[in-house]
Every structure is written in structure tokens, then in C-alpha cells.
Amino acid sequence: MCGIIGYIGFREAYPVILNGLKRLEYRGYDSAGICVVDGEPFTIKCKGKVSDLENLIGKNSVAGKVGIGHTRWATHGEPNDINAHPHESMNGKFILIHNGIIENYSILKSKLEKRGYTFKSETDTEVLVNLIEYIYLKGNVTPEIAIRLALTKVVGAYGIAVICCDEPETLIAARKGSPLVVGVGEGEYFVASDATPIVEYTNSVIFLNDGDVAILQRDQMVLKTIFNESLEPNIQTLDLDIEAIEKNGFEHFMLKEIYEQPRSIHDTFRGRISLDPIDIHLGGLYNVMPNLVNAKRILMIGCGTSWHAALVGEYVIEDLARIPVEVEYASEFRYRNPIISKDDVVIAISQSGETADTLAAIKLAKEAGALVLGICNVVGSSIPRETHAGVYTHAGPEIGVASTKAFTAQVTVLIMMAILLGRKRGTLTEEHYQTLIQEMEKVPEKIEQILNSDSIVKSISERFKTTNNFLYLGRGYYFPVALEGALKLKEISYIHAEGYPAAEMKHGPIALIDDTMPVVVIATKDNSYEKIVSNIQEVKARKGVIIAIVTEGDTVIREMADYVIEIPEAVEAIGALLAVIPLQLLAYHIALLRGCNVDQPRNLAKSVTVE
Ligand code: G6P
């Protein structure tokens, strides 16, 4: 949600900033801007994508070795040239970029207006930059002190990078609630919302904590709190290479990430499950295993796709480990006065590790005394740091806004947790335990097989490119998969789609069915196969168009369905990992045929750092 980047060093800042903005664009893409300083600041910004900004700058030379850049997802004020960042203070002393929301901006704004300040934009950010300037000029203090003092008066969330025109050889960054990473090079520093624009220059990074301020000059960095307490920088080495954040020949990041799943799932269980001897362990949970094994209840929280993964987690943990599980939207959980006891274990699931609602829900659960665990993809992000323990999914960077490989990695972790807990609680027989682990090992190969039949999904997509509505049905483990399939289609093709438990169809959605309504049914051979066959017949009787995801070799459903996509056989607990793949591909191909921007769907952002 907004991408910010800053650079100070020996290179020309503009290419670093521009390149960085392209890498960060998945965080928000309704307007973009840069400021590069070469004695004097040069600021340029516009509504639209980073490519629009690049075109606007054209062949103009933008010189300077200090700079900041921003790609926006609008919160305050519509996306237009004026509301785009960077924002300059009224007397031109400070230039600032911001990710987050200043909640008390209107009180601060009216105080500043009383002191003669005027505003050009509708943003909360312009209030902050003017507040800094006001303190600087009125108090006759250094830029650093003005920034720190201003931040003590701010309520809300911020990740900021600021340049003061009186000290143009210094770049100051600070965070609270919105992520910020400092890249440490030799004679240069980078600041960014995440590490993706930094890793091509350096793998040495510092993840700023809430309340941290980094004062960066070409050859030195000072780290302190906003209250002027010195901090020792904790420089970490990131295991992230440039290939992981490139498209590598794929037309879109989303397609690349769908195709990466055999590898990413393997990375998720690598070193955690073994076949000889058959074993499973999750090092991140080692210290909390007694709490988990004896938990009276597990509460899972997440948003969007991560919430769907949590639903699969509920099914699999209750099924294999017999621990009661409840799943909550993080945003609902935190506002509805939930009952949380010290015997509960709360598991927060998040790809980015930065989702504001999930973070707030974690804080609430911690205050109530619960043990809080995280399942996250982005190493060093806020959720792993806020939770007591957890498991990284290791899916690698996910850039496409519609989540794909992060979902299957989350589900992989949850299945591993369920197997492990089932073993420790004695709710799984040895034989079942062994079979599950052996079956997990086969998942990457089976996904490879599904990806090889992509051309079938592509040809089906042709038929539905002009459709306005879709229904997705599944039972048991496949109900969350139906929800996820519908979400993928909605997000990237803007087709209205609903996921439903197949048996619930007759309580409402059946009224929607006619010969124009495509119904995607996950109808693999498992316990509820006969029931789902009946559901298909109910749809057919009303002339609905069936696209069935079936187990390979199924002849019964082939007779009834209009379109069939086969997936390999899998044990029930693991089937979700396979069934979701054709649904991701279906959404991708339909969106592409409709001419949609698959990687950057309208109005969405990858990392939602506002509440
Ligand atoms: C946004 C993204 C979704 C994601 C959700 C939760 O809405 O567009 O793809 O599922 O946030 O994000 P998280 O990073 O917490 O998994």
C-alpha cells in the first residue's frame, strides 16, 4: 500500500529510484513521483503508473545523488497530480514521501492553518511535511529534531523518507506501523518499503522497528528512536536474489508465480519433512509445541486469500489433530470484542506480514494473554516480529497482486502443522501419518502435471471471456478452494463471482442458475463425491453450464459436465493444493482475454497497510 524508495550515495539517484518504483509498483499504482536533489531539489509527479511518470520525465536529465520516489495507493484525496507524492512544505524547506495514514491530520491541519499555512493537496502527508517545517522554522532546530518532534505529535501510521533542502546531503527515514527497510551498501544507503528494490545493490539490510529514525548520509548512518535514544543497527543478510523478483520470460508475474508452485511448495516443506526416516518438524514452533498440543482452541486470523488458507487450516487441523479451530477475518476480530483466553493459540496468516488489520488483531490477542503465532511469507516483516513464534512459508517474493503461490505455501504449512499435531496428540495412526507425509512429497510433481494441461484451461477460458457472473462450488476442503477461485476471478477479471459450499446452493444461489450461468464445481473423488454429483445434476436440470474439476480418469462427471479439467488423485487433506491450480489459471486466462491488467488490477494493492 504505497511504495516508497530513497537513495543517497555515489550513483545517480534517478535510475535507482525509477527502477525501484517499478519494483514497488505492486504496492500501489494510481500515481507516482520523484524528487532528486542536486543542490536544488527537482520534483516531478503525476497521476497514473510509473511508466506515465517516466514518459513525463522523458529525455530530461535528472541529475543528483540523493533522491526519493513514491508510487501511491490513494487513501486521502483522489489520485491526481496534486495529491501524488512527494509533497513539499509551504516554504519549500522539506520534501517528503509517506506510506500510511496520519489519523489526526485534520486537527494538525487546522492548527497549521491558524498559523498561516496553506495546503495544495487533500492529503494527510502534506500536513505532516508542513508540521515538520513549522517546527523547524519556529523552533530553530535541526531538520532531524524537527522531524522527530513532529512524529511525536502524529497519531496513525507512517513510513516516511524526507529531504531538507538546507541539508541536501542527508536523507531521513522513519517508521511506525508502515514497513521500512534500510539497505546498507558501501558509500551508499537505500530506504524502501520492502527489500525488492534494494537487493540488486546490496543484501545487507536493516528492518526498521516502530519508532525508529534513520539519519543517512553517504558514508554514515545514525539510528535512533523518535525520542532521541541511540540504537545499535541490526544488519541482516537477506537470502533473496534478483531472479526471484524478475518475470523470467513470463508475460506476467502472476503466471510466473502460478508456474513456480511446484518449486515454491517444495521450498516450503524442504528441510521440514523427510521420507527416510519419515518425519516432519517445524523448527519455528519447537518452543511452543506444548502449548499447541494442549491448546483448548486455535483461532486463525487473516484477510483475503490468507483468510481462505486459514479456512483450509480449520478443516485440516480439526480433521487430523482434533483441536477446535475458529477462523476470523482480522478486521472483524479486532472490532467485535472477541473472547480470547490464555489457553487459546492464535495463528495469524499473512503473505506480506504487514496487513494492518492482522497486525492490530495480533496486538489484541497478545494483550488478552494468548500465545500468538504467525505464518508469513516476507522474512523480517512486521507480523513475524510481533508474534511469539511462527513459520515462514518460503514461497519467495510474490509480486502479482492476486495471491497464488503464497496461498499454496500457507496451506502447505497448515497441513504440516496438522500432521505434526495429529501425531503428537495421537489422533493419527502411524500409517495415516506416514501416508500423509509421502503424499505431501508428491504434491510438486502433481502440480507440474496440472500445469502441463494449461492449454485445456486456456481453451475453456475463451468461451467465458464475456461472461458477467460465475458461481464456484465445493464441499469440505474444497469449499475454501471455491472461495479462493471466485476471489481470483473477481480480483483480476472484474467478473462477479461467488464461492459457495455446494450443498448450500439450494438455499439461494440456485435461483441465479440459467443457461448463462457458468458453475465451476470441484468434484474430485472423495467422501462427498456422490453428493457433489447430485449437485451437478441440480445445476444441469436448470441449464447451468458446468466446468468440473475432476480426478483424472473420471468418466461419470465427464458425461454430465460441459467442460472438464482433470487433476491427479490426492488424499483428501492435500487435495486443496491441487484443485486451486486450475482455478488460478482459469482466472488468469479469462482476465487476459478481457484485456485486464493481470498484475495490477484496479483499486487493489498487494500489501494493505491501512486499516
Ligand atoms: C490484499 C491482497 C490480497 C491478500 C490480502 C491479505 O487484499 O491484494 O492478495 O490476500 O491483502 O494480505 P496478506 O499479506 O496479509 O496475506
XYZ file of C-alpha atoms and ligand atoms in Angstrom:
627
model
C 0.000 0.000 0.000
C 2.125 2.808 -1.421
C 5.714 2.058 -2.241
C 8.464 4.351 -1.089
C 12.129 4.433 -2.031
C 15.029 6.683 -1.159
C 18.682 6.737 -2.171
C 21.823 8.515 -1.037
C 25.258 7.575 -2.304
C 27.650 7.777 -5.242
C 25.293 6.694 -8.037
C 22.902 8.853 -9.998
C 19.739 8.623 -7.907
C 17.162 8.839 -10.724
C 17.720 5.395 -12.304
C 17.858 3.796 -8.847
C 14.615 5.491 -7.832
C 12.817 4.800 -11.111
C 13.860 1.170 -11.162
C 12.861 0.861 -7.518
C 9.442 2.338 -8.174
C 8.872 -0.227 -10.914
C 9.677 -2.987 -8.449
C 7.439 -1.464 -5.787
C 4.566 -0.688 -8.109
C 2.638 -3.770 -6.992
C 2.069 -1.954 -3.684
C 0.013 0.797 -5.322
C -0.185 2.280 -8.764
C -2.540 5.219 -9.049
C 0.107 7.944 -9.149
C 3.865 8.296 -8.871
C 6.510 10.901 -8.270
C 10.164 11.543 -7.551
C 12.399 14.202 -6.122
C 16.116 14.245 -6.896
C 18.445 16.745 -5.281
C 21.497 18.231 -6.896
C 21.994 21.276 -4.713
C 18.403 22.205 -5.554
C 15.518 19.735 -5.479
C 13.818 18.681 -8.712
C 10.352 17.229 -8.069
C 8.031 15.731 -10.648
C 4.869 13.700 -10.119
C 1.704 12.686 -11.906
C -1.425 10.603 -11.807
C -1.007 7.152 -13.334
C 1.614 4.477 -13.364
C 5.360 4.707 -13.015
C 5.586 4.397 -16.812
C 3.485 7.594 -17.111
C 5.951 9.356 -14.834
C 8.834 8.020 -16.892
C 7.207 9.316 -20.087
C 6.609 12.680 -18.469
C 10.252 12.975 -17.499
C 11.193 11.780 -20.985
C 14.710 12.586 -22.016
C 15.140 15.374 -19.453
C 18.270 14.845 -17.485
C 17.602 14.372 -13.790
C 20.920 14.705 -12.009
C 21.699 14.230 -8.344
C 22.893 11.551 -5.972
C 20.150 11.906 -3.382
C 16.517 11.205 -4.132
C 13.164 9.848 -3.088
C 10.288 8.283 -5.030
C 6.736 7.151 -4.348
C 4.072 5.038 -6.002
C 0.671 5.647 -4.486
C -2.480 3.802 -3.469
C -4.805 6.652 -2.562
C -6.215 6.968 0.944
C -6.764 10.721 1.396
C -7.729 12.521 -1.767
C -8.367 11.118 -5.225
C -5.493 10.012 -7.418
C -4.412 13.139 -9.282
C -1.224 15.078 -9.988
C -1.546 17.298 -6.913
C -2.240 14.543 -4.407
C 0.665 12.461 -5.769
C 3.831 12.354 -3.633
C 6.433 13.759 -2.956
C 4.877 16.657 -1.047
C 6.758 19.857 -0.444
C 6.297 22.089 2.599
C 4.831 25.535 2.058
C 8.167 27.378 2.242
C 9.944 24.706 0.243
C 12.218 23.574 3.062
C 11.193 19.897 3.208
C 10.184 17.250 0.669
C 8.543 14.102 1.937
C 7.086 10.773 0.785
C 4.776 8.780 3.015
C 3.113 5.395 3.280
C 0.371 5.095 5.908
C -2.320 7.329 7.367
C -1.965 10.301 9.706
C -5.192 9.886 11.641
C -5.110 13.248 13.463
C -4.294 15.120 10.272
C -7.365 17.360 10.356
C -6.595 18.672 13.886
C -2.978 19.268 12.909
C -4.075 20.893 9.666
C -6.359 23.405 11.338
C -3.644 24.280 13.857
C -1.236 24.906 10.984
C -3.846 26.900 9.077
C -4.240 29.152 12.109
C -0.515 29.773 11.878
C -0.777 30.797 8.247
C -0.118 27.526 6.460
C -1.982 26.839 3.233
C -2.342 23.484 1.502
C -2.358 22.477 -2.134
C -3.470 18.860 -1.816
C -6.114 16.914 0.106
C -3.542 14.589 1.624
C -2.598 13.884 5.219
C 1.008 13.761 4.005
C 1.121 17.457 3.167
C 0.013 18.157 6.736
C 2.968 16.172 8.073
C 5.545 17.882 5.863
C 4.218 21.290 6.879
C 4.201 20.346 10.535
C 7.875 19.408 10.226
C 8.642 22.696 8.529
C 6.694 24.698 11.086
C 8.640 23.130 13.977
C 11.915 23.605 12.083
C 11.395 27.287 11.398
C 9.643 28.205 14.627
C 11.920 26.228 16.913
C 15.120 26.985 15.016
C 16.150 23.346 15.421
C 17.943 20.912 13.108
C 15.924 19.101 10.423
C 16.385 15.842 12.332
C 14.978 17.314 15.546
C 12.076 18.885 13.659
C 11.213 15.531 12.091
C 11.435 13.654 15.374
C 9.375 16.234 17.229
C 6.732 16.281 14.518
C 6.481 12.498 14.646
C 5.782 12.601 18.389
C 2.671 14.641 17.591
C 1.356 12.279 14.960
C -1.331 9.635 15.555
C -1.510 6.907 12.941
C 0.888 5.012 10.744
C 3.801 6.179 8.693
C 6.796 5.070 6.739
C 8.462 8.263 5.528
C 11.566 9.479 3.744
C 12.374 13.182 3.987
C 14.876 15.577 2.487
C 15.544 19.015 3.949
C 16.735 21.497 1.321
C 19.038 23.158 3.877
C 20.860 19.839 4.375
C 20.548 18.145 0.997
C 23.277 15.610 1.765
C 21.117 13.895 4.383
C 18.159 11.580 3.924
C 15.981 10.868 6.945
C 13.611 7.898 7.196
C 11.253 6.849 9.964
C 8.564 4.282 10.548
C 5.611 3.477 12.712
C 3.122 0.899 11.541
C 4.226 1.003 7.887
C 7.212 -1.079 6.847
C 10.610 0.381 6.005
C 13.882 -1.327 5.176
C 17.291 0.358 5.003
C 19.760 -1.144 2.528
C 23.387 -0.781 3.566
C 25.908 -0.505 0.724
C 29.472 0.727 0.595
C 29.246 4.502 0.487
C 25.528 4.374 -0.157
C 22.210 3.727 1.570
C 18.773 2.817 0.322
C 15.413 3.093 2.014
C 12.368 1.233 0.746
C 9.002 -0.178 1.761
C 10.395 -3.653 1.182
C 13.648 -5.171 0.061
C 12.729 -5.809 -3.584
C 14.238 -2.575 -4.964
C 17.318 -2.948 -2.778
C 18.539 -6.496 -3.405
C 20.123 -5.749 -6.759
C 22.531 -3.397 -4.958
C 23.014 -4.990 -1.557
C 21.815 -7.901 0.571
C 22.655 -6.143 3.838
C 19.519 -4.654 5.311
C 18.104 -3.236 8.498
C 14.392 -3.662 9.162
C 13.327 -0.537 10.999
C 11.137 -1.001 14.060
C 8.226 1.202 15.042
C 9.520 4.496 16.371
C 12.925 4.188 14.643
C 14.512 7.061 12.756
C 17.448 6.521 10.373
C 19.604 9.527 9.531
C 21.504 8.627 6.385
C 24.482 10.306 4.810
C 26.629 8.902 2.010
C 29.152 7.378 4.401
C 27.342 7.055 7.692
C 24.114 6.089 9.302
C 22.758 7.042 12.700
C 19.853 5.064 14.081
C 17.773 6.346 16.969
C 14.235 6.487 18.263
C 11.973 9.457 17.734
C 12.755 10.270 21.377
C 16.460 10.583 20.564
C 17.585 7.301 22.161
C 20.533 5.769 20.294
C 20.043 2.372 18.699
C 22.523 -0.239 17.542
C 21.732 -1.146 13.912
C 20.952 -4.837 13.447
C 22.252 -5.534 9.946
C 20.835 -8.730 8.466
C 21.822 -10.542 5.295
C 18.899 -11.254 3.013
C 18.722 -14.504 1.127
C 16.974 -13.028 -1.892
C 18.338 -12.892 -5.391
C 17.378 -10.690 -8.266
C 15.918 -13.572 -10.331
C 13.240 -14.060 -7.728
C 11.845 -10.612 -8.453
C 12.081 -10.696 -12.265
C 9.465 -12.099 -14.641
C 11.977 -14.529 -16.112
C 10.358 -14.714 -19.527
C 6.759 -14.960 -18.311
C 4.255 -12.453 -19.610
C 3.083 -11.618 -16.089
C 4.271 -12.076 -12.540
C 1.028 -13.870 -11.742
C 1.647 -16.512 -14.417
C 5.238 -16.901 -13.284
C 4.078 -17.353 -9.703
C 1.435 -19.910 -10.694
C 4.097 -21.875 -12.555
C 6.537 -21.571 -9.666
C 4.293 -23.548 -7.334
C 5.965 -26.941 -7.710
C 9.177 -25.230 -6.629
C 7.687 -22.927 -4.014
C 5.764 -25.734 -2.304
C 8.920 -27.792 -2.299
C 10.748 -24.869 -0.702
C 8.011 -24.642 1.929
C 8.488 -28.233 3.064
C 12.203 -28.525 2.303
C 14.070 -29.444 5.462
C 10.766 -29.860 7.278
C 9.572 -33.208 6.012
C 11.701 -36.200 5.204
C 10.982 -39.636 3.784
C 13.922 -41.506 5.203
C 13.086 -41.742 8.021
C 9.528 -40.489 7.557
C 9.408 -37.422 9.727
C 8.095 -33.905 9.995
C 9.267 -30.987 12.077
C 8.702 -27.244 12.196
C 11.643 -25.603 13.919
C 9.835 -22.285 14.406
C 7.226 -23.987 16.585
C 9.597 -26.119 18.630
C 9.409 -23.982 21.776
C 5.647 -23.574 21.668
C 4.740 -27.143 20.766
C 3.424 -27.990 24.261
C 1.030 -25.008 24.078
C -0.156 -26.041 20.645
C -0.582 -29.694 21.506
C -2.619 -28.787 24.596
C -4.484 -25.833 23.087
C -8.156 -25.746 24.024
C -8.843 -23.856 20.842
C -6.979 -22.385 17.893
C -8.109 -19.063 16.456
C -6.920 -18.234 12.978
C -6.951 -14.717 11.618
C -6.147 -13.279 8.214
C -7.518 -11.264 5.318
C -8.280 -12.031 1.682
C -6.509 -15.076 0.347
C -4.797 -15.655 3.685
C -8.248 -15.966 5.271
C -9.087 -18.659 2.730
C -5.896 -20.506 3.640
C -6.995 -20.263 7.284
C -10.279 -21.957 6.374
C -8.381 -24.862 4.839
C -6.335 -24.853 8.059
C -9.505 -25.153 10.116
C -10.638 -28.199 8.170
C -7.278 -29.932 8.235
C -6.393 -29.277 11.894
C -9.825 -30.317 13.138
C -9.733 -33.354 10.875
C -6.250 -34.631 11.677
C -5.448 -33.202 15.122
C -8.946 -32.836 16.608
C -8.340 -29.365 18.050
C -11.284 -26.960 17.709
C -10.419 -24.175 15.280
C -12.199 -20.906 14.565
C -11.378 -18.653 11.661
C -11.941 -14.907 11.739
C -11.414 -12.009 9.417
C -8.746 -9.986 11.200
C -10.735 -6.802 10.639
C -13.842 -8.236 12.330
C -11.945 -9.900 15.128
C -10.352 -6.722 16.357
C -13.520 -4.655 16.417
C -16.066 -7.100 17.808
C -14.894 -7.645 21.394
C -13.942 -11.297 20.858
C -13.498 -13.810 23.659
C -9.822 -14.733 23.851
C -8.464 -16.858 26.674
C -4.940 -17.629 27.818
C -5.438 -21.225 26.690
C -6.113 -20.150 23.114
C -3.480 -20.203 20.450
C -3.950 -17.529 17.818
C -2.425 -18.083 14.388
C -2.098 -15.038 12.136
C -1.684 -15.811 8.452
C -0.296 -13.227 6.055
C 1.745 -13.208 2.873
C 3.166 -9.724 3.355
C 3.400 -9.801 7.139
C 2.287 -6.162 7.047
C -1.518 -6.210 6.780
C -2.690 -3.542 9.216
C -5.874 -5.324 10.338
C -3.991 -8.547 11.003
C -1.328 -6.676 12.967
C -3.970 -4.944 15.064
C -5.718 -8.265 15.742
C -2.388 -9.752 16.858
C -1.890 -6.936 19.344
C -5.367 -7.517 20.742
C -4.743 -11.254 21.132
C -1.402 -10.623 22.829
C -2.983 -8.188 25.252
C -5.526 -10.870 26.139
C -2.658 -13.195 27.038
C -2.948 -15.663 24.153
C 0.032 -17.268 22.508
C 0.207 -15.752 19.032
C 1.900 -17.480 16.114
C 2.498 -16.237 12.592
C 2.539 -17.917 9.199
C 4.148 -15.357 6.896
C 5.992 -15.170 3.634
C 8.031 -11.972 3.842
C 11.062 -12.523 6.028
C 11.656 -9.743 8.545
C 8.206 -8.218 8.079
C 6.176 -6.879 10.999
C 3.986 -9.916 11.787
C 6.880 -12.324 12.384
C 8.350 -9.695 14.679
C 5.092 -9.103 16.545
C 4.278 -12.781 17.141
C 5.710 -15.124 19.775
C 6.798 -17.741 17.244
C 5.902 -18.898 13.769
C 6.696 -20.476 10.461
C 7.904 -18.776 7.310
C 6.318 -20.085 4.126
C 9.461 -19.533 1.994
C 7.449 -19.132 -1.209
C 9.788 -16.361 -2.388
C 8.669 -12.840 -3.318
C 5.112 -12.664 -4.633
C 4.688 -9.632 -6.879
C 1.369 -10.288 -8.676
C -1.357 -8.592 -6.659
C -3.579 -11.676 -6.846
C -2.013 -14.149 -4.455
C -1.257 -17.626 -5.832
C 1.934 -19.285 -4.644
C 1.609 -17.661 -1.216
C -1.771 -19.386 -0.784
C -0.451 -22.851 -1.595
C 2.567 -22.247 0.640
C 0.304 -21.202 3.537
C -1.854 -24.284 3.031
C 1.283 -26.445 2.905
C 2.394 -25.082 6.287
C -1.063 -25.637 7.772
C -1.184 -29.217 6.533
C 2.273 -29.843 8.007
C 1.112 -28.352 11.314
C -1.987 -30.557 11.303
C 0.040 -33.689 10.591
C 2.543 -32.820 13.299
C -0.146 -32.040 15.854
C -2.101 -35.159 14.919
C 0.997 -37.229 15.542
C 1.790 -35.598 18.859
C -1.791 -35.783 20.081
C -2.180 -39.383 18.991
C -5.139 -38.620 16.746
C -3.400 -40.008 13.656
C -2.463 -43.628 13.212
C 1.153 -44.270 12.298
C 0.027 -45.498 8.912
C -2.054 -42.395 8.195
C 0.814 -40.189 9.374
C 3.243 -41.883 7.012
C 0.833 -41.798 4.070
C 0.216 -38.083 4.517
C 3.913 -37.257 4.509
C 4.523 -39.417 1.467
C 1.617 -37.743 -0.290
C 2.938 -34.281 0.567
C 6.204 -35.144 -1.151
C 4.312 -35.901 -4.353
C 2.465 -32.574 -4.491
C 5.065 -30.637 -6.569
C 5.099 -33.363 -9.229
C 1.311 -33.468 -9.349
C 1.096 -29.693 -9.731
C 3.592 -29.931 -12.574
C 1.204 -32.351 -14.241
C -1.730 -29.914 -13.833
C 0.323 -27.073 -15.272
C 1.056 -29.231 -18.306
C -2.640 -29.188 -19.148
C -2.827 -25.386 -19.068
C -3.875 -25.369 -22.752
C -7.162 -27.052 -21.776
C -7.897 -24.314 -19.224
C -6.926 -21.685 -21.768
C -9.340 -23.015 -24.383
C -12.161 -23.156 -21.810
C -11.432 -19.536 -20.896
C -12.172 -18.411 -24.475
C -15.769 -19.456 -24.036
C -16.245 -17.345 -20.880
C -14.396 -14.153 -21.632
C -17.629 -12.156 -21.994
C -19.490 -13.737 -19.071
C -20.667 -11.445 -16.274
C -21.208 -13.877 -13.398
C -19.684 -17.085 -12.116
C -20.532 -19.486 -9.317
C -17.913 -21.694 -7.670
C -18.951 -24.731 -5.650
C -17.019 -27.140 -3.450
C -17.616 -29.302 -0.403
C -15.386 -29.907 2.614
C -11.793 -28.912 1.900
C -12.896 -27.675 -1.490
C -15.280 -25.046 -0.155
C -12.401 -22.655 0.751
C -10.884 -23.511 -2.626
C -14.151 -22.461 -4.291
C -13.979 -19.164 -2.379
C -10.398 -18.660 -3.469
C -11.201 -19.481 -7.110
C -14.031 -16.933 -7.080
C -11.789 -14.308 -5.453
C -9.084 -14.796 -8.107
C -11.608 -14.234 -10.884
C -13.148 -11.173 -9.208
C -9.795 -9.573 -8.464
C -8.254 -9.723 -11.895
C -11.089 -10.006 -14.433
C -13.737 -7.872 -12.626
C -16.320 -10.607 -13.232
C -18.721 -11.045 -10.349
C -18.072 -14.457 -8.817
C -19.276 -16.190 -5.677
C -17.927 -19.222 -3.877
C -20.393 -21.447 -2.033
C -20.437 -24.761 -0.213
C -22.019 -26.958 -2.892
C -24.833 -28.117 -0.634
C -25.773 -24.556 0.247
C -26.507 -23.770 -3.394
C -30.088 -24.881 -2.992
C -30.629 -22.285 -0.255
C -30.340 -19.309 -2.549
C -27.763 -19.258 -5.348
C -29.738 -21.866 -7.295
C -32.151 -19.063 -8.167
C -29.377 -17.490 -10.228
C -28.843 -20.509 -12.415
C -29.894 -20.423 -16.041
C -28.177 -21.216 -19.319
C -25.930 -18.162 -18.997
C -24.503 -19.067 -15.584
C -21.181 -20.923 -15.541
C -20.751 -23.028 -12.424
C -17.262 -24.221 -11.531
C -17.598 -27.351 -9.421
C -14.728 -29.036 -7.629
C -15.860 -32.630 -7.934
C -12.925 -34.872 -7.142
C -13.295 -38.449 -5.941
C -13.525 -38.307 -2.181
C -16.046 -38.824 0.600
C -18.604 -36.436 -0.802
C -18.264 -37.456 -4.440
C -21.811 -38.843 -4.720
C -23.238 -35.695 -3.146
C -21.377 -33.399 -5.493
C -22.576 -35.450 -8.468
C -26.110 -34.709 -7.257
C -25.278 -31.003 -7.011
C -24.035 -31.061 -10.598
C -27.295 -32.644 -11.676
C -29.227 -29.934 -9.864
C -27.335 -27.305 -11.843
C -27.751 -29.189 -15.116
C -31.502 -29.518 -14.529
C -31.611 -25.713 -14.572
C -29.462 -25.493 -17.692
C -26.407 -24.109 -15.882
C -23.038 -24.552 -17.625
C -20.749 -26.890 -15.678
C -16.973 -26.592 -15.572
C -15.896 -29.510 -13.421
C -12.547 -30.092 -11.744
C -12.396 -33.885 -11.550
C -9.995 -36.634 -10.580
C -8.186 -37.959 -13.628
C -9.992 -40.840 -15.297
C -13.430 -39.801 -14.018
C -15.996 -40.821 -16.633
C -19.210 -40.160 -14.702
C -18.876 -36.407 -14.442
C -17.404 -36.163 -17.943
C -20.810 -37.306 -19.173
C -22.633 -34.517 -17.332
C -20.282 -31.564 -17.415
C -19.851 -29.115 -20.264
C -16.133 -28.763 -19.589
C -13.816 -30.960 -17.589
C -10.384 -30.258 -16.121
C -8.617 -33.279 -14.679
C -6.285 -33.202 -11.682
C -4.321 -36.112 -10.212
C -5.745 -38.165 -7.382
C -4.822 -36.968 -3.882
C -5.690 -37.811 -0.297
C -8.426 -35.555 0.979
C -6.381 -33.322 3.274
C -3.974 -32.462 0.467
C -6.364 -32.119 -2.480
C -6.898 -28.376 -1.927
C -3.317 -27.763 -3.034
C -4.075 -29.333 -6.396
C -7.643 -28.168 -7.025
C -6.770 -24.491 -6.681
C -4.224 -24.563 -9.548
C -6.705 -24.804 -12.464
C -8.812 -22.094 -10.806
C -5.823 -19.754 -10.699
C -5.156 -20.494 -14.381
C -8.805 -20.019 -15.316
C -8.886 -16.581 -13.688
C -5.590 -15.646 -15.311
C -6.623 -16.610 -18.848
C -10.082 -15.049 -18.628
C -8.622 -11.780 -17.309
C -6.023 -11.740 -20.060
C -8.656 -12.347 -22.748
C -10.688 -9.461 -21.324
C -7.671 -7.184 -21.662
C -7.294 -6.640 -17.913
C -4.064 -5.686 -16.199
C -3.446 -9.019 -14.523
C -0.585 -7.991 -12.253
C -2.059 -4.659 -11.224
C -5.840 -4.963 -11.007
C -7.725 -1.744 -10.471
C -8.248 -0.428 -6.925
C -6.256 -3.222 -5.282
C -2.876 -3.265 -3.602
C -0.674 -6.131 -2.636
C 0.089 -5.071 0.870
C -2.742 -3.350 2.736
C -1.051 -1.334 5.443
C -4.053 0.826 6.274
C -6.951 -0.276 8.464
C -4.637 -7.735 -0.121
C -4.084 -8.532 -1.279
C -4.557 -9.986 -1.175
C -4.165 -10.564 0.178
C -4.680 -9.708 1.329
C -4.078 -10.126 2.654
O -6.013 -7.605 -0.248
O -4.498 -7.977 -2.511
O -3.941 -10.751 -2.202
O -4.676 -11.853 0.289
O -4.312 -8.337 1.141
O -2.708 -9.870 2.610
P -1.617 -10.625 3.462
O -0.322 -10.037 3.016
O -1.929 -10.345 4.895
O -1.720 -12.076 3.153
